[in-house]
CSV table of C-alpha atoms in Angstrom, one decimal:
chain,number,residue,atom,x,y,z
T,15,UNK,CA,97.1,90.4,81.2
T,16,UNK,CA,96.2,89.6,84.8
T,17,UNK,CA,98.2,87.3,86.7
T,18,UNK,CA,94.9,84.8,87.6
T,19,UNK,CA,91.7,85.3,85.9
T,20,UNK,CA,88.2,84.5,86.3
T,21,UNK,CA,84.9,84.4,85.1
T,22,UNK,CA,83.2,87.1,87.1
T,23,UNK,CA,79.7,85.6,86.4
T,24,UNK,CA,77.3,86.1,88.5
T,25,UNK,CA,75.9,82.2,87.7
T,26,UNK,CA,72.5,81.6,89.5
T,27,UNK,CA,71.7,78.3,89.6
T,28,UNK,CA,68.5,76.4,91.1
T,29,UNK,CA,69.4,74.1,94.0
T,30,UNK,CA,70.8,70.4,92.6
T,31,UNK,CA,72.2,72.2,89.6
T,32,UNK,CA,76.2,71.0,88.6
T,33,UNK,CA,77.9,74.5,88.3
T,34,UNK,CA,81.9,74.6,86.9
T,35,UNK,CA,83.9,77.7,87.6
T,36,UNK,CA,87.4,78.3,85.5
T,37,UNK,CA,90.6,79.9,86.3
T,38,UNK,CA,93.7,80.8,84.4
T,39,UNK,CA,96.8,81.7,85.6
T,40,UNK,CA,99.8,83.7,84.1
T,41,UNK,CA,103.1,82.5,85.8
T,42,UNK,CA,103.9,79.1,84.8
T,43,UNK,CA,106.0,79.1,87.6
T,44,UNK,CA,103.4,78.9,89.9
T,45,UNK,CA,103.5,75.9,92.3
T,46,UNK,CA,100.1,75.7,94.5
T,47,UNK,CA,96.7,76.3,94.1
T,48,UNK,CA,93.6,77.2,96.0
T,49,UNK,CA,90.5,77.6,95.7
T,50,UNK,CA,88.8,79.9,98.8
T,51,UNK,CA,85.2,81.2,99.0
T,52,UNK,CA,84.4,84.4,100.7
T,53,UNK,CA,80.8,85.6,102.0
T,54,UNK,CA,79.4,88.7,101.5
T,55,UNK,CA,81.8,90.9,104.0
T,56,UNK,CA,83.4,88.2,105.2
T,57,UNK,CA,87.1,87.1,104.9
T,58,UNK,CA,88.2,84.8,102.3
T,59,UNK,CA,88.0,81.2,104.0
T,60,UNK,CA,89.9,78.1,102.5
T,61,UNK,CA,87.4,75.8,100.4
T,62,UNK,CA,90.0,73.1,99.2
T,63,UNK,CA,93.8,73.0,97.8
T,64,UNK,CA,93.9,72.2,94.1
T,65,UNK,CA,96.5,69.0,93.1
T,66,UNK,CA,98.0,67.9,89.7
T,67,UNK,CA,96.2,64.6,89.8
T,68,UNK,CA,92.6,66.3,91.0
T,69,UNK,CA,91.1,66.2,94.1
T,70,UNK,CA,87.6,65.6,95.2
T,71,UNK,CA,85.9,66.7,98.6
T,72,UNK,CA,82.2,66.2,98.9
T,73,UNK,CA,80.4,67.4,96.0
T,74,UNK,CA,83.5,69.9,95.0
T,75,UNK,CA,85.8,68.4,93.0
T,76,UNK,CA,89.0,70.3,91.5
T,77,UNK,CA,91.4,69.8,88.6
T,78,UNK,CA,94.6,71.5,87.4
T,79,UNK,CA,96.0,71.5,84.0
T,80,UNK,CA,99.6,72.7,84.2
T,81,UNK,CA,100.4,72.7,80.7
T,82,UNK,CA,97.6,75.2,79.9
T,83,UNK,CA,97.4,76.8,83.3
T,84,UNK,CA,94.0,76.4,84.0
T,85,UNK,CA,92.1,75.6,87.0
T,86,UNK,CA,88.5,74.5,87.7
T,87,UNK,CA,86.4,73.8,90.0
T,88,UNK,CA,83.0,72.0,89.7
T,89,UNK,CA,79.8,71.9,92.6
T,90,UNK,CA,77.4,69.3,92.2
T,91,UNK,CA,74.1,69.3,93.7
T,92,UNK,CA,74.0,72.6,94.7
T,93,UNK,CA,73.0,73.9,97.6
T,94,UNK,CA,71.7,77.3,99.0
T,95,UNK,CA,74.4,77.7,101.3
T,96,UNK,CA,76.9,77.5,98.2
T,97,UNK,CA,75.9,81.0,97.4
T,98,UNK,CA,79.3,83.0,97.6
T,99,UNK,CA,82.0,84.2,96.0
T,100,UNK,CA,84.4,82.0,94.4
T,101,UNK,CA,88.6,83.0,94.3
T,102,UNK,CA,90.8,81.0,92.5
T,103,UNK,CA,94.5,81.6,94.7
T,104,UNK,CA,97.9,80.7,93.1
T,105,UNK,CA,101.2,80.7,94.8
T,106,UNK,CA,104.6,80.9,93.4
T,107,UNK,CA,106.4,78.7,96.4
T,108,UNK,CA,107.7,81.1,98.9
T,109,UNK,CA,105.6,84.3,97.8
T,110,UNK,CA,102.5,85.5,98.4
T,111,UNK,CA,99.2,84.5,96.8
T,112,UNK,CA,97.5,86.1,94.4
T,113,UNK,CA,93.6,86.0,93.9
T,114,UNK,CA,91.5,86.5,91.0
T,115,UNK,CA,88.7,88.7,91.0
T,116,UNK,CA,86.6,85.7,92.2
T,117,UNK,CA,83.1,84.2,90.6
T,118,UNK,CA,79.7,84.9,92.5
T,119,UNK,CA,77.3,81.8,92.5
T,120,UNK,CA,74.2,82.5,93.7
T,121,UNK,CA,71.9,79.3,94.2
T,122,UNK,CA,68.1,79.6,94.1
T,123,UNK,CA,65.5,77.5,95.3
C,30,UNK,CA,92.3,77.6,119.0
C,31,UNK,CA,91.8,81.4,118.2
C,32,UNK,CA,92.1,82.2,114.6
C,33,UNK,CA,93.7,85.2,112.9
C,34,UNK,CA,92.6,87.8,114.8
C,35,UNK,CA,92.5,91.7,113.4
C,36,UNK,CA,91.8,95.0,115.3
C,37,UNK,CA,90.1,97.2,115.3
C,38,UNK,CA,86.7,95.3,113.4
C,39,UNK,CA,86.0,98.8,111.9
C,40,UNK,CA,87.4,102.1,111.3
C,41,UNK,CA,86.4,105.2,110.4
C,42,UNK,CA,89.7,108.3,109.0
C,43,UNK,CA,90.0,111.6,107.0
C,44,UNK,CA,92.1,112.1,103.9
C,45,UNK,CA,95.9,112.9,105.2
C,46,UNK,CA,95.7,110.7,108.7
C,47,UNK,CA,97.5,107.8,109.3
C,48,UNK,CA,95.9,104.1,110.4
C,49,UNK,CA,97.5,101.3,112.4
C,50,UNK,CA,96.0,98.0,112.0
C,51,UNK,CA,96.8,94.9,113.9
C,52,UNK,CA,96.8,91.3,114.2
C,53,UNK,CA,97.6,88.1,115.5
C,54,UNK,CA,98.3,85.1,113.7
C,55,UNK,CA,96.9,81.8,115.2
C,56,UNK,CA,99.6,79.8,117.3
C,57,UNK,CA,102.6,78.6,116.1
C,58,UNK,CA,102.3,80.3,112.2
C,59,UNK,CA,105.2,82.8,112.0
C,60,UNK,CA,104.3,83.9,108.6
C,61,UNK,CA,101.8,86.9,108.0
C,62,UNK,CA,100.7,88.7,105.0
C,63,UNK,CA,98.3,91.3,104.1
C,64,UNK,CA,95.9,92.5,102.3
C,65,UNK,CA,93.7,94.7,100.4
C,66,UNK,CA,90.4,94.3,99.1
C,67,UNK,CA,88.5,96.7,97.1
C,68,UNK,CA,84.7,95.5,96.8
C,69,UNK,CA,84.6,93.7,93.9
C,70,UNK,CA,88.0,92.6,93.5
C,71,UNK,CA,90.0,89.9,94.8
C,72,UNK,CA,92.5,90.4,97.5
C,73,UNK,CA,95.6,92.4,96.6
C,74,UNK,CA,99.0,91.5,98.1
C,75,UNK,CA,100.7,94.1,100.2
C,76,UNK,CA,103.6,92.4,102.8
C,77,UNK,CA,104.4,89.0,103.6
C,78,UNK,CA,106.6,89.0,106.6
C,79,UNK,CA,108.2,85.8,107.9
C,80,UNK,CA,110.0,85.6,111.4
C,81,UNK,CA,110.2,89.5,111.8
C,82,UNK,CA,111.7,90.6,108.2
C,83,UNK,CA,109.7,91.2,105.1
C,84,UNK,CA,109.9,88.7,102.3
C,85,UNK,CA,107.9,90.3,100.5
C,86,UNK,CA,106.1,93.3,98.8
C,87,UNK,CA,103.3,94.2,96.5
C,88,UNK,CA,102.6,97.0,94.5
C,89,UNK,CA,101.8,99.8,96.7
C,90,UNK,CA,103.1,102.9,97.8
C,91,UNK,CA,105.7,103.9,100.2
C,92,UNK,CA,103.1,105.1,102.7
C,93,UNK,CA,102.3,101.6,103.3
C,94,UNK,CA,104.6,99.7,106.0
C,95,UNK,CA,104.4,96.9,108.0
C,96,UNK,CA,106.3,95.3,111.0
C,97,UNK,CA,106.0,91.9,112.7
C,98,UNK,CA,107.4,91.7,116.2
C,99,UNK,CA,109.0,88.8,118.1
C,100,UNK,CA,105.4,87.3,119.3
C,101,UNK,CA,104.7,87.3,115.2
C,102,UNK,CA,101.7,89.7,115.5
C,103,UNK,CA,102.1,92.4,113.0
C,104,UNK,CA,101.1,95.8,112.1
C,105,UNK,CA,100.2,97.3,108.9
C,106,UNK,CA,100.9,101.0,108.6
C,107,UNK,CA,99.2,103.2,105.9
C,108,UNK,CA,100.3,107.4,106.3
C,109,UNK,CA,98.9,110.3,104.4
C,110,UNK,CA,95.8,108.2,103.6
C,111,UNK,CA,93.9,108.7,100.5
C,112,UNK,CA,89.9,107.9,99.5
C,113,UNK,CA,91.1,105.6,97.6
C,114,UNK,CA,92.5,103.5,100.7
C,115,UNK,CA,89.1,102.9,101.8
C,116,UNK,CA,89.1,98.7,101.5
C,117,UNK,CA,88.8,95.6,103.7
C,118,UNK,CA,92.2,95.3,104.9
C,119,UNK,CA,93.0,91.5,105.4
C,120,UNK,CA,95.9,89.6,107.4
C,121,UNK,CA,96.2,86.0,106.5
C,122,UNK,CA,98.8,83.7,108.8
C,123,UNK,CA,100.7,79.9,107.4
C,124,UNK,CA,103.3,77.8,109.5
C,125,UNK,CA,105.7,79.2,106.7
C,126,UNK,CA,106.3,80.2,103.2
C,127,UNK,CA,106.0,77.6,101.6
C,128,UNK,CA,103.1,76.3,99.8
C,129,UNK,CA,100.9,75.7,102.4
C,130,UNK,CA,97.1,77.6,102.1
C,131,UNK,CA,96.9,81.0,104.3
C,132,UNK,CA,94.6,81.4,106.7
C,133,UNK,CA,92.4,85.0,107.5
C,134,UNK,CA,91.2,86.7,109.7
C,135,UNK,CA,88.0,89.0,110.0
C,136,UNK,CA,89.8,92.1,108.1
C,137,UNK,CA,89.4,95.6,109.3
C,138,UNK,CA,86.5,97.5,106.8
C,139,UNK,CA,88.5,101.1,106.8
C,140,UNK,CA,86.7,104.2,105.5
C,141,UNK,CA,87.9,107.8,104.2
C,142,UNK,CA,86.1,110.9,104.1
Protein backbone atom coordinates (compact mmCIF):
# COMPACT_ATOMS: atom_id res chain seq x y z
CA UNK A 1 0.00 0.00 0.00
CA UNK A 2 1.33 3.49 -0.62
CA UNK A 3 2.16 5.65 2.11
CA UNK A 4 -0.38 8.74 0.76
CA UNK A 5 -2.72 8.10 -2.00
CA UNK A 6 -4.68 9.93 -4.42
CA UNK A 7 -7.15 9.97 -6.94
CA UNK A 8 -5.06 10.47 -10.10
CA UNK A 9 -8.13 11.89 -12.01
CA UNK A 10 -7.64 13.93 -14.54
CA UNK A 11 -11.25 15.89 -13.42
CA UNK A 12 -12.10 18.62 -15.99
CA UNK A 13 -14.49 20.83 -14.81
CA UNK A 14 -16.19 23.98 -16.53
CA UNK A 15 -15.36 27.26 -14.71
CA UNK A 16 -17.79 27.89 -11.37
CA UNK A 17 -17.88 24.11 -10.99
CA UNK A 18 -17.30 22.82 -6.87
CA UNK A 19 -14.46 20.08 -7.44
CA UNK A 20 -13.35 17.78 -4.15
CA UNK A 21 -10.05 15.98 -4.27
CA UNK A 22 -9.38 13.02 -1.55
CA UNK A 23 -6.29 11.77 0.11
CA UNK A 24 -5.45 8.83 2.36
CA UNK A 25 -2.58 8.36 4.26
CA UNK A 26 -0.92 5.18 5.71
CA UNK A 27 1.05 6.19 8.95
CA UNK A 28 -1.24 7.06 11.60
CA UNK A 29 1.60 8.62 13.09
CA UNK A 30 1.68 11.29 10.85
CA UNK A 31 1.38 14.79 12.39
CA UNK A 32 1.06 17.60 9.47
CA UNK A 33 -0.52 17.99 6.35
CA UNK A 34 -0.38 19.88 3.16
CA UNK A 35 -1.81 20.34 0.46
CA UNK A 36 0.63 21.93 -2.58
CA UNK A 37 -0.15 22.46 -6.25
CA UNK A 38 2.41 22.18 -8.91
CA UNK A 39 2.25 23.51 -12.64
CA UNK A 40 3.10 21.81 -15.55
CA UNK A 41 7.18 21.79 -15.08
CA UNK A 42 7.09 23.76 -12.32
CA UNK A 43 8.08 23.10 -8.64
CA UNK A 44 5.55 22.02 -6.14
CA UNK A 45 4.35 25.46 -4.51
CA UNK A 46 2.46 25.46 -1.03
CA UNK A 47 -1.43 25.93 -1.52
CA UNK A 48 -2.54 25.65 2.23
CA UNK A 49 -1.61 23.55 5.49
CA UNK A 50 -4.37 21.14 6.43
CA UNK A 51 -5.68 21.35 10.44
CA UNK A 52 -7.77 18.97 12.60
CA UNK A 53 -10.49 21.40 13.00
CA UNK A 54 -10.55 22.45 8.96
CA UNK A 55 -9.46 25.35 7.50
CA UNK A 56 -10.79 27.56 4.91
CA UNK A 57 -8.81 30.04 2.52
CA UNK A 58 -10.70 31.62 -0.24
CA UNK A 59 -12.73 29.36 -2.14
CA UNK A 60 -10.35 26.18 -0.87
CA UNK A 61 -11.37 24.79 2.00
CA UNK A 62 -9.55 21.61 3.71
CA UNK A 63 -10.57 19.00 6.22
CA UNK A 64 -8.70 16.13 8.04
CA UNK A 65 -10.16 13.13 9.52
CA UNK A 66 -7.52 11.51 11.74
CA UNK A 67 -9.43 8.59 12.73
CA UNK A 68 -9.77 7.41 9.12
CA UNK A 69 -6.76 9.14 7.77
CA UNK A 70 -8.18 10.94 5.03
CA UNK A 71 -7.70 14.30 3.71
CA UNK A 72 -9.71 16.53 1.31
CA UNK A 73 -9.72 19.29 -0.27
CA UNK A 74 -12.66 21.06 -1.96
CA UNK A 75 -12.46 24.30 -4.81
CA UNK A 76 -15.45 26.18 -5.29
CA UNK A 77 -16.07 28.34 -8.15
CA UNK A 78 -13.53 27.34 -10.21
CA UNK A 79 -11.43 29.06 -12.07
CA UNK A 80 -9.11 28.68 -15.15
CA UNK A 81 -6.08 29.38 -13.42
CA UNK A 82 -6.90 26.34 -10.90
CA UNK A 83 -5.85 24.11 -13.62
CA UNK A 84 -2.82 22.05 -11.97
CA UNK A 85 -1.78 19.35 -10.35
CA UNK A 86 -2.97 18.70 -6.93
CA UNK A 87 -0.35 16.71 -4.08
CA UNK A 88 -1.67 15.84 -0.94
CA UNK A 89 1.91 16.09 1.48
CA UNK A 90 2.00 14.41 4.96
CA UNK A 91 4.74 14.68 7.51
CA UNK A 92 5.64 12.55 10.31
CA UNK A 93 7.10 15.44 12.76
CA UNK A 94 10.77 15.68 12.23
CA UNK A 95 10.97 13.69 8.83
CA UNK A 96 10.55 14.40 5.50
CA UNK A 97 7.36 14.70 3.55
CA UNK A 98 5.96 12.46 1.45
CA UNK A 99 3.65 13.22 -1.62
CA UNK A 100 1.09 11.37 -3.33
CA UNK A 101 1.03 10.99 -6.91
CA UNK A 102 -1.05 14.19 -7.03
CA UNK A 103 -4.65 14.90 -8.84
CA UNK A 104 -4.72 16.96 -12.22
CA UNK A 105 -7.75 19.41 -12.52
CA UNK A 106 -8.10 20.91 -15.56
CA UNK A 107 -10.78 23.75 -15.63
CA UNK A 108 -12.54 24.66 -18.89
CA UNK A 109 -14.34 27.51 -19.96
CA UNK B 1 13.76 37.74 -0.41
CA UNK B 2 15.28 35.13 -2.88
CA UNK B 3 13.60 31.81 -2.67
CA UNK B 4 15.18 28.38 -2.94
CA UNK B 5 17.40 28.64 -5.52
CA UNK B 6 18.87 25.41 -7.62
CA UNK B 7 21.66 25.21 -10.26
CA UNK B 8 22.14 24.50 -12.91
CA UNK B 9 18.13 25.11 -14.38
CA UNK B 10 18.99 22.15 -16.79
CA UNK B 11 21.21 19.46 -17.48
CA UNK B 12 22.05 17.31 -19.99
CA UNK B 13 24.67 13.58 -18.87
CA UNK B 14 25.57 10.01 -20.33
CA UNK B 15 24.91 6.70 -18.55
CA UNK B 16 28.03 6.15 -16.02
CA UNK B 17 28.86 10.10 -15.30
CA UNK B 18 28.37 11.72 -12.26
CA UNK B 19 26.06 15.11 -11.59
CA UNK B 20 26.43 17.73 -8.90
CA UNK B 21 23.44 19.79 -8.13
CA UNK B 22 23.21 22.74 -5.93
CA UNK B 23 21.18 24.95 -3.90
CA UNK B 24 20.46 27.51 -1.56
CA UNK B 25 17.91 27.64 0.84
CA UNK B 26 16.13 31.10 1.44
CA UNK B 27 17.56 33.03 4.52
CA UNK B 28 17.54 31.92 7.80
CA UNK B 29 16.05 28.00 6.97
CA UNK B 30 18.75 25.60 7.97
CA UNK B 31 16.89 22.53 6.94
CA UNK B 32 17.07 21.15 3.19
CA UNK B 33 15.75 18.17 1.57
CA UNK B 34 15.55 16.74 -1.74
CA UNK B 35 13.95 15.39 -4.20
CA UNK B 36 13.01 13.37 -7.05
CA UNK B 37 10.36 13.55 -9.44
CA UNK B 38 9.59 11.26 -12.17
CA UNK B 39 6.87 12.83 -14.60
CA UNK B 40 3.88 11.61 -13.38
CA UNK B 41 4.63 10.91 -9.95
CA UNK B 42 4.84 12.85 -6.84
CA UNK B 43 8.01 13.91 -5.32
CA UNK B 44 10.14 11.14 -3.90
CA UNK B 45 12.28 11.84 -0.73
CA UNK B 46 15.94 11.42 -0.93
CA UNK B 47 17.97 13.55 2.11
CA UNK B 48 16.87 15.77 4.62
CA UNK B 49 19.80 17.50 6.17
CA UNK B 50 19.55 19.83 9.11
CA UNK B 51 22.47 22.04 10.37
CA UNK B 52 25.18 20.20 8.27
CA UNK B 53 24.33 16.34 9.28
CA UNK B 54 21.73 14.23 7.55
CA UNK B 55 18.50 13.35 9.38
CA UNK B 56 17.40 11.70 7.02
CA UNK B 57 17.28 9.26 4.03
CA UNK B 58 14.95 7.74 1.43
CA UNK B 59 15.03 4.88 -0.50
CA UNK B 60 17.74 5.21 -2.94
CA UNK B 61 20.97 3.90 -3.74
CA UNK B 62 24.29 4.43 -2.46
CA UNK B 63 25.32 6.45 -5.49
CA UNK B 64 23.22 9.19 -4.20
CA UNK B 65 24.92 11.55 -1.51
CA UNK B 66 24.41 14.80 -0.30
CA UNK B 67 26.21 17.39 1.83
CA UNK B 68 25.05 20.78 3.40
CA UNK B 69 27.91 23.16 4.32
CA UNK B 70 28.13 25.75 7.11
CA UNK B 71 26.17 28.60 4.85
CA UNK B 72 23.27 25.64 4.75
CA UNK B 73 23.49 25.43 0.85
CA UNK B 74 23.69 21.89 -0.08
CA UNK B 75 24.74 19.57 -2.76
CA UNK B 76 23.17 16.53 -4.03
CA UNK B 77 25.54 13.99 -5.53
CA UNK B 78 24.33 11.16 -7.89
CA UNK B 79 27.64 8.79 -9.44
CA UNK B 80 27.47 6.15 -12.00
CA UNK B 81 24.20 7.54 -13.33
CA UNK B 82 21.65 5.50 -14.88
CA UNK B 83 18.60 6.34 -17.55
CA UNK B 84 16.58 5.81 -15.13
CA UNK B 85 17.95 8.99 -13.08
CA UNK B 86 16.62 11.18 -15.65
CA UNK B 87 13.89 13.28 -13.22
CA UNK B 88 13.23 16.82 -11.97
CA UNK B 89 15.45 16.93 -9.06
CA UNK B 90 13.90 19.19 -6.39
CA UNK B 91 15.43 20.95 -3.10
CA UNK B 92 12.86 22.23 -0.69
CA UNK B 93 14.20 24.54 2.52
CA UNK B 94 11.96 25.00 6.29
CA UNK B 95 13.26 27.06 9.44
CA UNK B 96 13.53 23.33 10.91
CA UNK B 97 12.20 19.94 11.16
CA UNK B 98 9.48 20.30 12.52
CA UNK B 99 6.15 20.54 11.07
CA UNK B 100 6.38 23.43 9.37
CA UNK B 101 5.45 23.31 5.21
CA UNK B 102 8.77 23.10 2.96
CA UNK B 103 9.41 25.45 0.57
CA UNK B 104 11.04 24.69 -3.35
CA UNK B 105 12.87 25.72 -5.49
CA UNK B 106 12.86 25.64 -9.41
CA UNK B 107 14.45 21.93 -9.59
CA UNK B 108 17.08 20.93 -11.96
CA UNK B 109 15.25 18.87 -15.18
CA UNK B 110 18.41 16.26 -15.63
CA UNK B 111 18.47 14.03 -18.69
CA UNK B 112 20.44 10.61 -19.62
CA UNK B 113 21.40 9.33 -22.78
Amino acid sequence: RKEVEQDPGPFNVPEGATVAFNCTYSNSASQSFFWYRQDCRKEPKLLMSVYSSGNEDGRFTAQLNRASQYISLLIRDSKLSDSATYLCVVKEGNNDMRFGAGTRLTVKP
Amino acid sequence: DAGVTQSPTHLIKTRGQHVTLRCSPISGHKSVSWYQQVLGQGPQFIFQYYEKEERGRGNFPDRFSARQFPNYSSELNVNALLLGDSALYLCASSPRTDNQPQHFGDGTRLSIL
